[in-house]
Amino acid sequence: MTSKRAGSVLALLALSPGEPVPVDQLADELWGEEPVGNARNAVQAIVSRLRRMLRPVSGRRGSEFIRTSRYGYVLDVAPEAVDAYRFRHLAGAGAGLVHPDPAAAIDELEQALGLWSGPALMNVRDGARCQAHALRLEEQRITAFEHLTEAKLAVDGEPISVSELQEMATTYTERERLSELLMLALYRDGRQAEALEVFHGARRRLARSLALEPGPALHLTYQAILNQDVTLGRPRPAMSHSGRTC
């Protein structure tokens, strides 16, 4: 339990690199409303343990790596050394390039998503602050995936994993943009009937889970596919079972 609490302290410090995190915030994250004899001393003990654990990794004295300040504790690292910061920076840069330079956007967004290896703050999500940070990071990850897919659709010949996009659209039903992108990807792949079925599937899931109808953007995409609107781009010719185009 102590090592998990040390991980929670490190996570909170790392999410605000170079900035002091007050002791009372750390104590609240670790114990919440659970009574603890002397919270300040308990936090200090965990920080001391954390310093010893990190010294072989950082190559710095623990008290230099995690500094004591007037207001709490500070993780003395550059923001660029923290994956969450790097992800946000790359994702933000990529989002700004989707329309003016989609090829460059793909590079930035793939780097951003490549930093992920599992759920955000996977082992330290018990406290309220870590949970809130994790939820925000997960939302930003999905948004980055949406931007990446949009950029790929704008670049001829850029491969898109339809199966991954299908999984995301099904998992995150409330994110209608994922269903729109999936419909467009399927349509461009010459799979118009499947693209239309995505709309009906999203409609059923929204009605069942949220008692909602799809929004205007999803309806417009559905109608555009029905009409084979030229603004959607040219679909690839459908293939027959023999492998020849129909």
Tab-separated table of C-alpha atoms in Angstrom:
chain	number	residue	atom	x	y	z
A	1	MET	CA	0.000	0.000	0.000
A	2	THR	CA	2.886	2.375	0.820
A	3	SER	CA	4.410	1.932	-2.646
A	4	LYS	CA	1.002	2.629	-4.233
A	5	ARG	CA	0.678	5.784	-2.179
A	6	ALA	CA	4.181	6.776	-3.246
A	7	GLY	CA	3.052	6.286	-6.843
A	8	SER	CA	0.055	8.561	-6.250
A	9	VAL	CA	2.304	11.273	-4.819
A	10	LEU	CA	4.664	10.972	-7.786
A	11	ALA	CA	1.744	11.158	-10.226
A	12	LEU	CA	0.383	14.357	-8.684
A	13	LEU	CA	3.828	15.959	-8.624
A	14	ALA	CA	4.509	14.894	-12.221
A	15	LEU	CA	1.211	16.355	-13.430
A	16	SER	CA	2.409	19.767	-12.187
A	17	PRO	CA	6.174	19.635	-12.893
A	18	GLY	CA	8.112	22.525	-11.421
A	19	GLU	CA	5.121	23.688	-9.392
A	20	PRO	CA	4.544	23.131	-5.664
A	21	VAL	CA	1.789	20.741	-4.677
A	22	PRO	CA	0.488	21.539	-1.170
A	23	VAL	CA	0.788	18.898	1.513
A	24	ASP	CA	-2.922	19.061	2.288
A	25	GLN	CA	-3.733	18.198	-1.350
A	26	LEU	CA	-1.398	15.210	-1.205
A	27	ALA	CA	-2.919	14.066	2.082
A	28	ASP	CA	-6.449	14.449	0.733
A	29	GLU	CA	-5.509	12.399	-2.342
A	30	LEU	CA	-3.974	9.625	-0.255
A	31	TRP	CA	-6.504	9.297	2.546
A	32	GLY	CA	-9.575	11.340	1.655
A	33	GLU	CA	-11.892	11.316	4.655
A	34	GLU	CA	-10.050	8.381	6.228
A	35	PRO	CA	-8.696	9.524	9.615
A	36	VAL	CA	-4.901	9.673	9.882
A	37	GLY	CA	-2.952	10.669	12.964
A	38	ASN	CA	-0.520	13.265	11.578
A	39	ALA	CA	-1.090	13.745	7.871
A	40	ARG	CA	1.898	16.066	7.387
A	41	ASN	CA	4.325	13.584	8.931
A	42	ALA	CA	2.731	10.712	7.015
A	43	VAL	CA	3.144	12.553	3.692
A	44	GLN	CA	6.727	13.427	4.602
A	45	ALA	CA	7.486	9.750	5.238
A	46	ILE	CA	6.075	8.761	1.856
A	47	VAL	CA	8.054	11.503	0.106
A	48	SER	CA	11.249	10.318	1.838
A	49	ARG	CA	10.584	6.775	0.604
A	50	LEU	CA	9.896	8.103	-2.881
A	51	ARG	CA	13.154	10.040	-2.917
A	52	ARG	CA	15.094	6.893	-2.049
A	53	MET	CA	13.306	4.929	-4.767
A	54	LEU	CA	13.969	7.555	-7.450
A	55	ARG	CA	17.605	8.356	-6.718
A	56	PRO	CA	19.031	5.401	-8.723
A	57	VAL	CA	16.729	6.291	-11.627
A	58	SER	CA	17.257	10.052	-11.658
A	59	GLY	CA	20.944	10.062	-10.761
A	60	ARG	CA	20.202	13.001	-8.461
A	61	ARG	CA	19.878	13.377	-4.721
A	62	GLY	CA	16.294	12.728	-3.709
A	63	SER	CA	15.957	16.136	-2.056
A	64	GLU	CA	17.017	17.794	-5.339
A	65	PHE	CA	14.677	15.718	-7.489
A	66	ILE	CA	11.691	16.239	-5.171
A	67	ARG	CA	12.255	19.551	-3.471
A	68	THR	CA	10.564	20.778	-0.325
A	69	SER	CA	9.043	24.201	-0.775
A	70	ARG	CA	7.258	26.599	1.504
A	71	TYR	CA	3.937	25.380	0.143
A	72	GLY	CA	4.567	21.653	-0.299
A	73	TYR	CA	6.677	19.535	-2.637
A	74	VAL	CA	7.967	20.172	-6.155
A	75	LEU	CA	9.081	17.653	-8.778
A	76	ASP	CA	12.102	19.434	-10.244
A	77	VAL	CA	11.992	18.280	-13.867
A	78	ALA	CA	11.344	20.023	-17.165
A	79	PRO	CA	7.729	19.652	-18.339
A	80	GLU	CA	9.028	17.945	-21.498
A	81	ALA	CA	10.230	15.050	-19.339
A	82	VAL	CA	6.625	14.147	-18.418
A	83	ASP	CA	4.693	12.011	-20.918
A	84	ALA	CA	1.369	13.702	-20.124
A	85	TYR	CA	2.835	17.098	-20.979
A	86	ARG	CA	4.476	15.811	-24.167
A	87	PHE	CA	1.227	14.140	-25.216
A	88	ARG	CA	-0.789	17.327	-24.736
A	89	HIS	CA	1.811	19.404	-26.575
A	90	LEU	CA	1.981	17.041	-29.567
A	91	ALA	CA	-1.793	16.540	-29.660
A	92	GLY	CA	-2.404	20.278	-29.592
A	93	ALA	CA	0.131	20.891	-32.370
A	94	GLY	CA	-1.398	18.112	-34.456
A	95	ALA	CA	-4.936	19.406	-33.976
A	96	GLY	CA	-3.881	22.802	-35.318
A	97	LEU	CA	-2.429	21.204	-38.466
A	98	VAL	CA	-5.342	18.931	-39.444
A	99	HIS	CA	-6.796	21.370	-41.979
A	100	PRO	CA	-3.796	23.392	-43.228
A	101	ASP	CA	-1.339	20.452	-43.373
A	102	PRO	CA	-2.925	17.035	-42.664
A	103	ALA	CA	0.279	15.121	-43.491
A	104	ALA	CA	2.179	17.046	-40.822
A	105	ALA	CA	-0.759	16.595	-38.444
A	106	ILE	CA	-0.502	12.822	-38.863
A	107	ASP	CA	3.141	12.871	-37.763
A	108	GLU	CA	2.419	14.940	-34.645
A	109	LEU	CA	-0.680	12.979	-33.640
A	110	GLU	CA	0.929	9.573	-34.171
A	111	GLN	CA	3.782	10.656	-31.909
A	112	ALA	CA	1.273	11.825	-29.312
A	113	LEU	CA	-0.737	8.598	-29.334
A	114	GLY	CA	2.462	6.544	-29.420
A	115	LEU	CA	3.172	7.707	-25.864
A	116	TRP	CA	0.214	5.674	-24.599
A	117	SER	CA	0.765	2.118	-23.384
A	118	GLY	CA	-2.411	1.616	-21.337
A	119	PRO	CA	-5.045	3.565	-19.391
A	120	ALA	CA	-3.987	6.938	-18.014
A	121	LEU	CA	-2.524	6.738	-14.483
A	122	MET	CA	-3.449	3.070	-14.557
A	123	ASN	CA	-2.191	2.064	-11.096
A	124	VAL	CA	-2.824	5.302	-9.170
A	125	ARG	CA	-6.449	6.204	-9.890
A	126	ASP	CA	-7.885	5.742	-6.401
A	127	GLY	CA	-7.740	9.389	-5.334
A	128	ALA	CA	-10.125	12.054	-6.610
A	129	ARG	CA	-7.457	14.248	-8.214
A	130	CYS	CA	-5.753	11.407	-10.063
A	131	GLN	CA	-9.142	10.170	-11.250
A	132	ALA	CA	-9.997	13.625	-12.600
A	133	HIS	CA	-6.615	13.947	-14.348
A	134	ALA	CA	-6.984	10.460	-15.816
A	135	LEU	CA	-10.454	11.197	-17.192
A	136	ARG	CA	-9.217	14.405	-18.832
A	137	LEU	CA	-6.269	12.584	-20.386
A	138	GLU	CA	-8.526	9.818	-21.706
A	139	GLU	CA	-10.843	12.412	-23.277
A	140	GLN	CA	-7.859	14.112	-24.872
A	141	ARG	CA	-6.634	10.769	-26.198
A	142	ILE	CA	-9.960	10.104	-27.936
A	143	THR	CA	-9.957	13.633	-29.372
A	144	ALA	CA	-6.422	13.097	-30.689
A	145	PHE	CA	-7.559	9.835	-32.305
A	146	GLU	CA	-10.438	11.683	-33.962
A	147	HIS	CA	-8.064	14.345	-35.278
A	148	LEU	CA	-5.652	11.675	-36.531
A	149	THR	CA	-8.427	9.870	-38.399
A	150	GLU	CA	-9.665	13.140	-39.892
A	151	ALA	CA	-6.144	13.973	-41.068
A	152	LYS	CA	-5.682	10.519	-42.595
A	153	LEU	CA	-8.943	10.828	-44.488
A	154	ALA	CA	-7.638	14.071	-45.975
A	155	VAL	CA	-4.466	12.448	-47.355
A	156	ASP	CA	-4.859	10.188	-50.389
A	157	GLY	CA	-3.579	6.678	-49.828
A	158	GLU	CA	-3.118	7.064	-46.072
A	159	PRO	CA	-4.137	3.745	-44.463
A	160	ILE	CA	-6.865	3.744	-41.827
A	161	SER	CA	-7.572	0.863	-39.463
A	162	VAL	CA	-11.321	0.491	-39.926
A	163	SER	CA	-11.470	-2.231	-37.258
A	164	GLU	CA	-9.871	0.068	-34.669
A	165	LEU	CA	-12.198	2.883	-35.674
A	166	GLN	CA	-15.193	0.525	-35.368
A	167	GLU	CA	-14.097	-0.504	-31.875
A	168	MET	CA	-13.682	3.108	-30.782
A	169	ALA	CA	-17.052	4.170	-32.217
A	170	THR	CA	-18.809	1.274	-30.478
A	171	THR	CA	-17.029	1.798	-27.155
A	172	TYR	CA	-17.554	5.553	-27.027
A	173	THR	CA	-21.135	5.791	-28.286
A	174	GLU	CA	-21.540	9.336	-26.993
A	175	ARG	CA	-18.688	10.517	-29.252
A	176	GLU	CA	-20.716	10.860	-32.446
A	177	ARG	CA	-17.700	12.212	-34.304
A	178	LEU	CA	-16.199	8.711	-34.218
A	179	SER	CA	-19.269	7.295	-35.946
A	180	GLU	CA	-19.128	10.060	-38.569
A	181	LEU	CA	-15.495	9.293	-39.311
A	182	LEU	CA	-16.209	5.560	-39.464
A	183	MET	CA	-19.058	6.144	-41.923
A	184	LEU	CA	-16.795	8.240	-44.133
A	185	ALA	CA	-13.946	5.707	-43.970
A	186	LEU	CA	-16.285	2.871	-44.962
A	187	TYR	CA	-17.859	4.932	-47.745
A	188	ARG	CA	-14.447	5.837	-49.156
A	189	ASP	CA	-13.592	2.118	-49.049
A	190	GLY	CA	-16.572	1.323	-51.268
A	191	ARG	CA	-18.652	-0.076	-48.395
A	192	GLN	CA	-21.676	2.196	-48.581
A	193	ALA	CA	-24.164	-0.248	-47.034
A	194	GLU	CA	-21.888	-0.781	-44.016
A	195	ALA	CA	-21.450	2.973	-43.679
A	196	LEU	CA	-25.219	3.456	-43.517
A	197	GLU	CA	-25.553	0.651	-40.975
A	198	VAL	CA	-23.088	2.473	-38.708
A	199	PHE	CA	-25.645	5.284	-38.469
A	200	HIS	CA	-28.444	2.896	-37.534
A	201	GLY	CA	-26.233	1.127	-34.997
A	202	ALA	CA	-25.205	4.426	-33.408
A	203	ARG	CA	-28.845	5.483	-33.332
A	204	ARG	CA	-29.861	2.318	-31.489
A	205	ARG	CA	-27.040	2.618	-28.947
A	206	LEU	CA	-27.763	6.301	-28.268
A	207	ALA	CA	-31.450	5.568	-27.766
A	208	ARG	CA	-30.731	2.636	-25.461
A	209	SER	CA	-28.007	4.203	-23.312
A	210	LEU	CA	-28.848	7.916	-23.350
A	211	ALA	CA	-32.406	8.136	-24.748
A	212	LEU	CA	-31.097	10.473	-27.443
A	213	GLU	CA	-31.294	10.813	-31.209
A	214	PRO	CA	-28.099	11.285	-33.256
A	215	GLY	CA	-27.102	14.923	-33.669
A	216	PRO	CA	-27.339	17.008	-36.851
A	217	ALA	CA	-23.787	16.238	-38.015
A	218	LEU	CA	-24.391	12.477	-37.980
A	219	HIS	CA	-27.702	12.911	-39.802
A	220	LEU	CA	-26.012	15.084	-42.449
A	221	THR	CA	-23.289	12.491	-43.005
A	222	TYR	CA	-25.954	9.798	-43.379
A	223	GLN	CA	-27.867	11.839	-45.968
A	224	ALA	CA	-24.674	12.722	-47.838
A	225	ILE	CA	-23.794	9.034	-48.147
A	226	LEU	CA	-27.310	8.177	-49.310
A	227	ASN	CA	-26.954	10.846	-51.999
A	228	GLN	CA	-23.316	9.941	-52.758
A	229	ASP	CA	-22.469	13.592	-52.267
A	230	VAL	CA	-19.275	14.568	-54.084
A	231	THR	CA	-18.046	16.457	-51.006
A	232	LEU	CA	-17.445	13.074	-49.341
A	233	GLY	CA	-14.797	12.153	-51.887
A	234	ARG	CA	-14.873	9.376	-54.435
A	235	PRO	CA	-15.529	5.887	-53.012
A	236	ARG	CA	-13.310	3.051	-54.113
A	237	PRO	CA	-15.124	0.676	-56.512
A	238	ALA	CA	-16.810	-2.171	-54.634
A	239	MET	CA	-15.273	-5.612	-55.143
A	240	SER	CA	-17.184	-8.696	-56.205
A	241	HIS	CA	-16.603	-12.066	-54.530
A	242	SER	CA	-14.378	-13.046	-57.430
A	243	GLY	CA	-12.113	-10.108	-56.620
A	244	ARG	CA	-13.109	-8.083	-59.693
A	245	THR	CA	-14.711	-4.672	-59.472
A	246	CYS	CA	-18.471	-4.567	-59.918
